[in-house]
Every structure is written in C-alpha cells, then in structure tokens.
mmCIF file of N, CA, C and O in Angstrom:
data_model
loop_
_atom_site.group_PDB
_atom_site.id
_atom_site.type_symbol
_atom_site.label_atom_id
_atom_site.label_comp_id
_atom_site.label_asym_id
_atom_site.label_seq_id
_atom_site.Cartn_x
_atom_site.Cartn_y
_atom_site.Cartn_z
ATOM 1 N N MET O 326 31.656 42.589 -18.323
ATOM 2 C CA MET O 326 31.165 41.548 -17.443
ATOM 3 C C MET O 326 29.642 41.588 -17.440
ATOM 4 O O MET O 326 29.035 42.636 -17.327
ATOM 5 N N LYS O 327 29.047 40.415 -17.576
ATOM 6 C CA LYS O 327 27.598 40.241 -17.456
ATOM 7 C C LYS O 327 27.362 39.239 -16.327
ATOM 8 O O LYS O 327 28.293 38.611 -15.822
ATOM 9 N N TYR O 328 26.097 39.043 -15.974
ATOM 10 C CA TYR O 328 25.744 38.158 -14.861
ATOM 11 C C TYR O 328 24.612 37.243 -15.299
ATOM 12 O O TYR O 328 23.563 37.710 -15.733
ATOM 13 N N VAL O 329 24.853 35.954 -15.200
ATOM 14 C CA VAL O 329 23.916 34.939 -15.679
ATOM 15 C C VAL O 329 23.208 34.302 -14.485
ATOM 16 O O VAL O 329 23.859 33.857 -13.537
ATOM 17 N N VAL O 330 21.890 34.263 -14.559
ATOM 18 C CA VAL O 330 21.091 33.551 -13.565
ATOM 19 C C VAL O 330 20.684 32.229 -14.201
ATOM 20 O O VAL O 330 20.097 32.200 -15.282
ATOM 21 N N LEU O 331 21.017 31.149 -13.543
ATOM 22 C CA LEU O 331 20.627 29.804 -13.979
ATOM 23 C C LEU O 331 19.571 29.288 -13.011
ATOM 24 O O LEU O 331 19.810 29.228 -11.804
ATOM 25 N N TYR O 332 18.402 28.945 -13.539
ATOM 26 C CA TYR O 332 17.314 28.397 -12.737
ATOM 27 C C TYR O 332 17.258 26.887 -12.929
ATOM 28 O O TYR O 332 17.339 26.392 -14.052
ATOM 29 N N THR O 333 17.080 26.174 -11.831
ATOM 30 C CA THR O 333 16.800 24.744 -11.848
ATOM 31 C C THR O 333 15.303 24.581 -11.617
ATOM 32 O O THR O 333 14.762 25.105 -10.631
ATOM 33 N N SER O 334 14.636 23.902 -12.507
ATOM 34 C CA SER O 334 13.183 23.745 -12.406
ATOM 35 C C SER O 334 12.789 22.838 -11.247
ATOM 36 O O SER O 334 13.464 21.849 -10.966
ATOM 37 N N ALA O 335 11.680 23.190 -10.609
ATOM 38 C CA ALA O 335 11.103 22.311 -9.594
ATOM 39 C C ALA O 335 10.548 21.073 -10.309
ATOM 40 O O ALA O 335 10.246 21.117 -11.501
ATOM 41 N N PRO O 336 10.400 19.959 -9.596
ATOM 42 C CA PRO O 336 9.905 18.731 -10.234
ATOM 43 C C PRO O 336 8.539 18.890 -10.916
ATOM 44 O O PRO O 336 8.258 18.215 -11.892
ATOM 45 N N ASP O 337 7.723 19.814 -10.431
ATOM 46 C CA ASP O 337 6.380 20.007 -10.986
ATOM 47 C C ASP O 337 6.262 21.354 -11.706
ATOM 48 O O ASP O 337 5.211 21.982 -11.686
ATOM 49 N N VAL O 338 7.325 21.772 -12.366
ATOM 50 C CA VAL O 338 7.355 23.099 -13.004
ATOM 51 C C VAL O 338 6.207 23.293 -13.991
ATOM 52 O O VAL O 338 5.601 24.366 -14.041
ATOM 53 N N ALA O 339 5.882 22.294 -14.780
ATOM 54 C CA ALA O 339 4.820 22.434 -15.789
ATOM 55 C C ALA O 339 3.463 22.683 -15.145
ATOM 56 O O ALA O 339 2.621 23.379 -15.714
ATOM 57 N N ALA O 340 3.237 22.150 -13.964
ATOM 58 C CA ALA O 340 1.971 22.353 -13.274
ATOM 59 C C ALA O 340 1.921 23.699 -12.554
ATOM 60 O O ALA O 340 0.887 24.351 -12.508
ATOM 61 N N LYS O 341 3.062 24.129 -12.002
ATOM 62 C CA LYS O 341 3.109 25.363 -11.217
ATOM 63 C C LYS O 341 3.271 26.627 -12.063
ATOM 64 O O LYS O 341 2.763 27.679 -11.701
ATOM 65 N N ALA O 342 4.015 26.546 -13.137
ATOM 66 C CA ALA O 342 4.390 27.743 -13.899
ATOM 67 C C ALA O 342 3.208 28.565 -14.422
ATOM 68 O O ALA O 342 3.231 29.800 -14.315
ATOM 69 N N PRO O 343 2.176 27.948 -14.992
ATOM 70 C CA PRO O 343 1.098 28.760 -15.584
ATOM 71 C C PRO O 343 0.451 29.758 -14.622
ATOM 72 O O PRO O 343 0.137 30.885 -15.016
ATOM 73 N N ALA O 344 0.261 29.383 -13.389
ATOM 74 C CA ALA O 344 -0.381 30.277 -12.426
ATOM 75 C C ALA O 344 0.464 31.512 -12.125
ATOM 76 O O ALA O 344 -0.070 32.579 -11.807
ATOM 77 N N HIS O 345 1.772 31.385 -12.223
ATOM 78 C CA HIS O 345 2.675 32.474 -11.847
ATOM 79 C C HIS O 345 3.344 33.149 -13.040
ATOM 80 O O HIS O 345 4.057 34.134 -12.864
ATOM 81 N N PHE O 346 3.089 32.619 -14.247
ATOM 82 C CA PHE O 346 3.760 33.173 -15.417
ATOM 83 C C PHE O 346 3.410 34.639 -15.699
ATOM 84 O O PHE O 346 4.303 35.425 -16.019
ATOM 85 N N PRO O 347 2.134 35.070 -15.593
ATOM 86 C CA PRO O 347 1.848 36.483 -15.883
ATOM 87 C C PRO O 347 2.664 37.454 -15.012
ATOM 88 O O PRO O 347 3.215 38.435 -15.525
ATOM 89 N N ALA O 348 2.779 37.186 -13.732
ATOM 90 C CA ALA O 348 3.556 38.059 -12.843
ATOM 91 C C ALA O 348 5.057 37.940 -13.142
ATOM 92 O O ALA O 348 5.789 38.933 -13.099
ATOM 93 N N HIS O 349 5.511 36.741 -13.460
ATOM 94 C CA HIS O 349 6.914 36.522 -13.840
ATOM 95 C C HIS O 349 7.217 37.304 -15.114
ATOM 96 O O HIS O 349 8.235 38.004 -15.196
ATOM 97 N N ARG O 350 6.327 37.228 -16.100
ATOM 98 C CA ARG O 350 6.526 37.930 -17.376
ATOM 99 C C ARG O 350 6.533 39.446 -17.168
ATOM 100 O O ARG O 350 7.319 40.163 -17.788
ATOM 101 N N GLN O 351 5.667 39.924 -16.310
ATOM 102 C CA GLN O 351 5.626 41.354 -16.019
ATOM 103 C C GLN O 351 6.963 41.819 -15.438
ATOM 104 O O GLN O 351 7.477 42.874 -15.795
ATOM 105 N N ARG O 352 7.541 41.000 -14.579
ATOM 106 C CA ARG O 352 8.848 41.336 -13.988
ATOM 107 C C ARG O 352 9.936 41.303 -15.056
ATOM 108 O O ARG O 352 10.799 42.180 -15.100
ATOM 109 N N LEU O 353 9.909 40.285 -15.914
ATOM 110 C CA LEU O 353 10.871 40.220 -17.021
ATOM 111 C C LEU O 353 10.787 41.489 -17.872
ATOM 112 O O LEU O 353 11.811 42.103 -18.192
ATOM 113 N N ASP O 354 9.580 41.863 -18.251
ATOM 114 C CA ASP O 354 9.387 43.035 -19.101
ATOM 115 C C ASP O 354 9.888 44.313 -18.430
ATOM 116 O O ASP O 354 10.498 45.167 -19.079
ATOM 117 N N ALA O 355 9.639 44.457 -17.143
ATOM 118 C CA ALA O 355 10.067 45.656 -16.419
ATOM 119 C C ALA O 355 11.595 45.756 -16.367
ATOM 120 O O ALA O 355 12.162 46.827 -16.594
ATOM 121 N N PHE O 356 12.261 44.643 -16.077
ATOM 122 C CA PHE O 356 13.728 44.652 -16.010
ATOM 123 C C PHE O 356 14.336 44.859 -17.395
ATOM 124 O O PHE O 356 15.361 45.519 -17.533
ATOM 125 N N HIS O 357 13.686 44.321 -18.420
ATOM 126 C CA HIS O 357 14.173 44.525 -19.781
ATOM 127 C C HIS O 357 13.985 45.984 -20.202
ATOM 128 O O HIS O 357 14.889 46.591 -20.794
ATOM 129 N N ALA O 358 12.848 46.570 -19.875
ATOM 130 C CA ALA O 358 12.556 47.955 -20.255
ATOM 131 C C ALA O 358 13.550 48.934 -19.640
ATOM 132 O O ALA O 358 13.903 49.932 -20.261
ATOM 133 N N ARG O 359 14.020 48.631 -18.453
ATOM 134 C CA ARG O 359 14.979 49.542 -17.823
ATOM 135 C C ARG O 359 16.430 49.232 -18.200
ATOM 136 O O ARG O 359 17.349 49.882 -17.729
ATOM 137 N N GLY O 360 16.619 48.215 -19.050
ATOM 138 C CA GLY O 360 17.950 47.920 -19.578
ATOM 139 C C GLY O 360 18.785 46.976 -18.750
ATOM 140 O O GLY O 360 19.962 46.762 -19.058
ATOM 141 N N ASP O 361 18.207 46.378 -17.720
ATOM 142 C CA ASP O 361 18.974 45.476 -16.853
ATOM 143 C C ASP O 361 18.966 44.030 -17.321
ATOM 144 O O ASP O 361 19.932 43.311 -17.135
ATOM 145 N N LEU O 362 17.873 43.577 -17.911
ATOM 146 C CA LEU O 362 17.749 42.214 -18.415
ATOM 147 C C LEU O 362 18.048 42.221 -19.909
ATOM 148 O O LEU O 362 17.365 42.883 -20.679
ATOM 149 N N LEU O 363 19.078 41.491 -20.310
ATOM 150 C CA LEU O 363 19.517 41.501 -21.705
ATOM 151 C C LEU O 363 18.954 40.343 -22.513
ATOM 152 O O LEU O 363 18.618 40.520 -23.683
ATOM 153 N N MET O 364 18.878 39.159 -21.914
ATOM 154 C CA MET O 364 18.366 37.959 -22.589
ATOM 155 C C MET O 364 17.772 37.025 -21.546
ATOM 156 O O MET O 364 18.214 37.010 -20.403
ATOM 157 N N VAL O 365 16.791 36.223 -21.980
ATOM 158 C CA VAL O 365 16.184 35.253 -21.078
ATOM 159 C C VAL O 365 15.547 34.146 -21.909
ATOM 160 O O VAL O 365 15.101 34.386 -23.035
ATOM 161 N N GLY O 366 15.525 32.938 -21.371
ATOM 162 C CA GLY O 366 14.848 31.846 -22.057
ATOM 163 C C GLY O 366 15.093 30.514 -21.381
ATOM 164 O O GLY O 366 15.948 30.383 -20.506
ATOM 165 N N THR O 367 14.304 29.541 -21.820
ATOM 166 C CA THR O 367 14.466 28.182 -21.311
ATOM 167 C C THR O 367 15.434 27.421 -22.212
ATOM 168 O O THR O 367 15.666 27.806 -23.358
ATOM 169 N N PHE O 368 15.955 26.338 -21.688
ATOM 170 C CA PHE O 368 16.747 25.427 -22.503
ATOM 171 C C PHE O 368 15.786 24.467 -23.205
ATOM 172 O O PHE O 368 14.582 24.524 -22.997
ATOM 173 N N GLY O 369 16.300 23.604 -24.054
ATOM 174 C CA GLY O 369 15.475 22.717 -24.870
ATOM 175 C C GLY O 369 14.434 21.938 -24.093
ATOM 176 O O GLY O 369 13.292 21.797 -24.524
ATOM 177 N N ASP O 370 14.800 21.427 -22.946
ATOM 178 C CA ASP O 370 13.875 20.698 -22.069
ATOM 179 C C ASP O 370 13.847 21.435 -20.732
ATOM 180 O O ASP O 370 14.677 21.161 -19.861
ATOM 181 N N PRO O 371 12.926 22.381 -20.573
ATOM 182 C CA PRO O 371 12.920 23.197 -19.356
ATOM 183 C C PRO O 371 12.830 22.391 -18.061
ATOM 184 O O PRO O 371 13.413 22.786 -17.055
ATOM 185 N N GLN O 372 12.115 21.274 -18.081
ATOM 186 C CA GLN O 372 12.008 20.477 -16.861
ATOM 187 C C GLN O 372 13.377 19.935 -16.443
ATOM 188 O O GLN O 372 13.781 20.055 -15.302
ATOM 189 N N ALA O 373 14.094 19.371 -17.379
ATOM 190 C CA ALA O 373 15.392 18.763 -17.068
ATOM 191 C C ALA O 373 16.541 19.766 -17.045
ATOM 192 O O ALA O 373 17.493 19.603 -16.283
ATOM 193 N N GLN O 374 16.448 20.809 -17.892
ATOM 194 C CA GLN O 374 17.590 21.701 -18.081
ATOM 195 C C GLN O 374 17.406 23.109 -17.517
ATOM 196 O O GLN O 374 18.363 23.865 -17.444
ATOM 197 N N GLY O 375 16.194 23.470 -17.145
ATOM 198 C CA GLY O 375 15.963 24.780 -16.550
ATOM 199 C C GLY O 375 15.990 25.916 -17.543
ATOM 200 O O GLY O 375 15.656 25.757 -18.720
ATOM 201 N N SER O 376 16.414 27.071 -17.074
ATOM 202 C CA SER O 376 16.424 28.276 -17.895
ATOM 203 C C SER O 376 17.543 29.198 -17.443
ATOM 204 O O SER O 376 18.193 28.951 -16.422
ATOM 205 N N MET O 377 17.747 30.268 -18.218
ATOM 206 C CA MET O 377 18.777 31.235 -17.849
ATOM 207 C C MET O 377 18.369 32.635 -18.263
ATOM 208 O O MET O 377 17.524 32.817 -19.140
ATOM 209 N N ALA O 378 18.986 33.605 -17.625
ATOM 210 C CA ALA O 378 18.799 35.009 -17.960
ATOM 211 C C ALA O 378 20.139 35.709 -17.818
ATOM 212 O O ALA O 378 20.955 35.335 -16.972
ATOM 213 N N VAL O 379 20.363 36.719 -18.652
ATOM 214 C CA VAL O 379 21.612 37.482 -18.623
ATOM 215 C C VAL O 379 21.286 38.912 -18.214
ATOM 216 O O VAL O 379 20.431 39.563 -18.834
ATOM 217 N N PHE O 380 21.968 39.383 -17.184
ATOM 218 C CA PHE O 380 21.746 40.717 -16.634
ATOM 219 C C PHE O 380 22.976 41.594 -16.798
ATOM 220 O O PHE O 380 24.104 41.108 -16.853
ATOM 221 N N ARG O 381 22.743 42.883 -16.800
ATOM 222 C CA ARG O 381 23.792 43.876 -16.953
ATOM 223 C C ARG O 381 24.654 43.985 -15.695
ATOM 224 O O ARG O 381 25.863 44.176 -15.778
ATOM 225 N N THR O 382 24.039 43.864 -14.504
ATOM 226 C CA THR O 382 24.780 43.975 -13.244
ATOM 227 C C THR O 382 24.384 42.842 -12.297
ATOM 228 O O THR O 382 23.290 42.286 -12.397
ATOM 229 N N ARG O 383 25.273 42.539 -11.375
ATOM 230 C CA ARG O 383 24.967 41.539 -10.343
ATOM 231 C C ARG O 383 23.804 42.022 -9.486
ATOM 232 O O ARG O 383 22.924 41.240 -9.104
ATOM 233 N N GLU O 384 23.790 43.308 -9.179
ATOM 234 C CA GLU O 384 22.725 43.853 -8.343
ATOM 235 C C GLU O 384 21.357 43.654 -8.989
ATOM 236 O O GLU O 384 20.394 43.299 -8.297
ATOM 237 N N SER O 385 21.266 43.877 -10.296
ATOM 238 C CA SER O 385 19.973 43.683 -10.962
ATOM 239 C C SER O 385 19.585 42.212 -10.995
ATOM 240 O O SER O 385 18.409 41.869 -10.842
ATOM 241 N N ALA O 386 20.556 41.318 -11.161
ATOM 242 C CA ALA O 386 20.272 39.876 -11.128
ATOM 243 C C ALA O 386 19.754 39.469 -9.749
ATOM 244 O O ALA O 386 18.762 38.738 -9.638
ATOM 245 N N GLU O 387 20.408 39.955 -8.712
ATOM 246 C CA GLU O 387 19.987 39.629 -7.349
ATOM 247 C C GLU O 387 18.611 40.209 -7.035
ATOM 248 O O GLU O 387 17.780 39.551 -6.408
ATOM 249 N N GLU O 388 18.367 41.441 -7.489
ATOM 250 C CA GLU O 388 17.065 42.071 -7.276
ATOM 251 C C GLU O 388 15.956 41.299 -7.996
ATOM 252 O O GLU O 388 14.872 41.071 -7.439
ATOM 253 N N PHE O 389 16.236 40.885 -9.232
ATOM 254 C CA PHE O 389 15.243 40.138 -9.990
ATOM 255 C C PHE O 389 14.863 38.848 -9.262
ATOM 256 O O PHE O 389 13.684 38.567 -9.041
ATOM 257 N N VAL O 390 15.857 38.070 -8.902
ATOM 258 C CA VAL O 390 15.620 36.776 -8.259
ATOM 259 C C VAL O 390 14.871 36.943 -6.940
ATOM 260 O O VAL O 390 13.955 36.178 -6.640
ATOM 261 N N ALA O 391 15.233 37.953 -6.167
ATOM 262 C CA ALA O 391 14.626 38.141 -4.846
ATOM 263 C C ALA O 391 13.115 38.323 -4.908
ATOM 264 O O ALA O 391 12.402 37.892 -4.003
ATOM 265 N N GLY O 392 12.611 38.921 -5.986
ATOM 266 C CA GLY O 392 11.175 39.150 -6.084
ATOM 267 C C GLY O 392 10.483 38.385 -7.186
ATOM 268 O O GLY O 392 9.307 38.623 -7.466
ATOM 269 N N ASP O 393 11.196 37.469 -7.830
ATOM 270 C CA ASP O 393 10.608 36.724 -8.940
ATOM 271 C C ASP O 393 9.546 35.750 -8.430
ATOM 272 O O ASP O 393 9.828 34.909 -7.578
ATOM 273 N N PRO O 394 8.312 35.854 -8.946
ATOM 274 C CA PRO O 394 7.259 34.927 -8.515
ATOM 275 C C PRO O 394 7.641 33.456 -8.714
ATOM 276 O O PRO O 394 7.175 32.596 -7.960
ATOM 277 N N PHE O 395 8.454 33.151 -9.708
ATOM 278 C CA PHE O 395 8.876 31.764 -9.905
ATOM 279 C C PHE O 395 9.737 31.277 -8.737
ATOM 280 O O PHE O 395 9.684 30.103 -8.375
ATOM 281 N N VAL O 396 10.527 32.139 -8.158
ATOM 282 C CA VAL O 396 11.347 31.780 -6.992
ATOM 283 C C VAL O 396 10.469 31.767 -5.740
ATOM 284 O O VAL O 396 10.474 30.801 -4.971
ATOM 285 N N VAL O 397 9.713 32.829 -5.546
ATOM 286 C CA VAL O 397 8.878 32.995 -4.357
ATOM 287 C C VAL O 397 7.880 31.854 -4.196
ATOM 288 O O VAL O 397 7.633 31.383 -3.078
ATOM 289 N N HIS O 398 7.317 31.355 -5.306
ATOM 290 C CA HIS O 398 6.275 30.329 -5.243
ATOM 291 C C HIS O 398 6.758 28.928 -5.604
ATOM 292 O O HIS O 398 5.942 28.032 -5.840
ATOM 293 N N GLY O 399 8.073 28.714 -5.657
ATOM 294 C CA GLY O 399 8.609 27.372 -5.841
ATOM 295 C C GLY O 399 8.488 26.782 -7.228
ATOM 296 O O GLY O 399 8.550 25.562 -7.388
ATOM 297 N N VAL O 400 8.331 27.628 -8.244
ATOM 298 C CA VAL O 400 8.317 27.119 -9.618
ATOM 299 C C VAL O 400 9.714 26.634 -9.995
ATOM 300 O O VAL O 400 9.869 25.699 -10.762
ATOM 301 N N VAL O 401 10.716 27.282 -9.423
ATOM 302 C CA VAL O 401 12.096 26.825 -9.594
ATOM 303 C C VAL O 401 12.582 26.254 -8.267
ATOM 304 O O VAL O 401 12.212 26.725 -7.196
ATOM 305 N N ALA O 402 13.389 25.213 -8.364
ATOM 306 C CA ALA O 402 13.910 24.555 -7.171
ATOM 307 C C ALA O 402 15.109 25.303 -6.597
ATOM 308 O O ALA O 402 15.404 25.202 -5.413
ATOM 309 N N GLY O 403 15.804 26.047 -7.446
ATOM 310 C CA GLY O 403 16.970 26.786 -6.998
ATOM 311 C C GLY O 403 17.547 27.596 -8.135
ATOM 312 O O GLY O 403 17.102 27.502 -9.276
ATOM 313 N N TYR O 404 18.536 28.400 -7.798
ATOM 314 C CA TYR O 404 19.174 29.234 -8.803
ATOM 315 C C TYR O 404 20.631 29.477 -8.430
ATOM 316 O O TYR O 404 21.049 29.252 -7.289
ATOM 317 N N GLU O 405 21.378 29.947 -9.408
ATOM 318 C CA GLU O 405 22.779 30.313 -9.227
ATOM 319 C C GLU O 405 23.025 31.558 -10.068
ATOM 320 O O GLU O 405 22.504 31.679 -11.174
ATOM 321 N N ILE O 406 23.787 32.487 -9.526
ATOM 322 C CA ILE O 406 24.203 33.664 -10.284
ATOM 323 C C ILE O 406 25.698 33.524 -10.556
ATOM 324 O O ILE O 406 26.479 33.348 -9.624
ATOM 325 N N ARG O 407 26.056 33.584 -11.836
ATOM 326 C CA ARG O 407 27.462 33.455 -12.234
ATOM 327 C C ARG O 407 27.933 34.706 -12.964
ATOM 328 O O ARG O 407 27.199 35.279 -13.762
ATOM 329 N N ASP O 408 29.183 35.093 -12.702
ATOM 330 C CA ASP O 408 29.834 36.141 -13.484
ATOM 331 C C ASP O 408 30.153 35.557 -14.850
ATOM 332 O O ASP O 408 30.569 34.398 -14.955
ATOM 333 N N TRP O 409 29.953 36.357 -15.883
ATOM 334 C CA TRP O 409 30.211 35.882 -17.242
ATOM 335 C C TRP O 409 31.055 36.917 -17.989
ATOM 336 O O TRP O 409 30.647 38.070 -18.124
ATOM 337 N N HIS O 410 32.218 36.493 -18.417
ATOM 338 C CA HIS O 410 33.116 37.361 -19.177
ATOM 339 C C HIS O 410 32.758 37.262 -20.654
ATOM 340 O O HIS O 410 33.237 36.377 -21.358
ATOM 341 N N GLU O 411 31.924 38.156 -21.108
ATOM 342 C CA GLU O 411 31.483 38.192 -22.485
ATOM 343 C C GLU O 411 32.656 38.612 -23.381
ATOM 344 O O GLU O 411 33.336 39.594 -23.102
ATOM 345 N N ILE O 412 32.867 37.883 -24.464
ATOM 346 C CA ILE O 412 33.993 38.180 -25.366
ATOM 347 C C ILE O 412 33.518 38.861 -26.640
ATOM 348 O O ILE O 412 34.052 39.868 -27.060
ATOM 349 N N LEU O 413 32.493 38.325 -27.284
ATOM 350 C CA LEU O 413 31.971 38.907 -28.523
ATOM 351 C C LEU O 413 30.747 39.746 -28.212
ATOM 352 O O LEU O 413 29.784 39.258 -27.633
ATOM 353 N N THR O 414 30.765 40.980 -28.610
ATOM 354 C CA THR O 414 29.621 41.851 -28.416
ATOM 355 C C THR O 414 29.250 42.503 -29.739
ATOM 356 O O THR O 414 30.114 42.683 -30.602
ATOM 357 N N PRO O 415 27.972 42.848 -29.898
ATOM 358 C CA PRO O 415 27.555 43.476 -31.157
ATOM 359 C C PRO O 415 28.138 44.868 -31.319
ATOM 360 O O PRO O 415 28.511 45.513 -30.436
#
C-alpha cells in the first residue's frame, strides 16, 4: 500500500509558486532523503490538473501536507490523500 497526495492548484498558482518553491523543494528533498517520498510531479497542465506525490505511509503524507509551504501559503487550493494499492513494483 502506498499513499497518493493529489494537489489542486490555486487559481493563481503560477504567480504564487515561485516565492514558495525553494522551501517546498527543501521539504520534498528532506522527505525523499528519509525514504518517505517516492515520487512527485505535476501533471501536463499544472494549473488545470494539479500535481501528485506518492508516499510510503499515510503518516508521512499527512506530515508533509501539514507543513508544506504550498499548502500553508495557498499555492494549492486543496488536497486529497488516497490509499493506493500498487500492483507492479520494481
């Protein structure tokens, strides 16, 4: 079982994101370094489609979102955490 965070972009994501991206990236790197964040990225049109991240545990997904500068500063309009039953693994 993995845990997927789906972010919905705020209407002005392109204007807001640059100011908060360095702190957001630092958080991504920290969670990845400790093995909790497995994958992350935007969809083809981040404004319309948002982004997603895959975490090892629900607790790490919840911890990430709670302190993510993109959430705290309104770069994303909302998020959802979903359980994901991974079938193919390397």
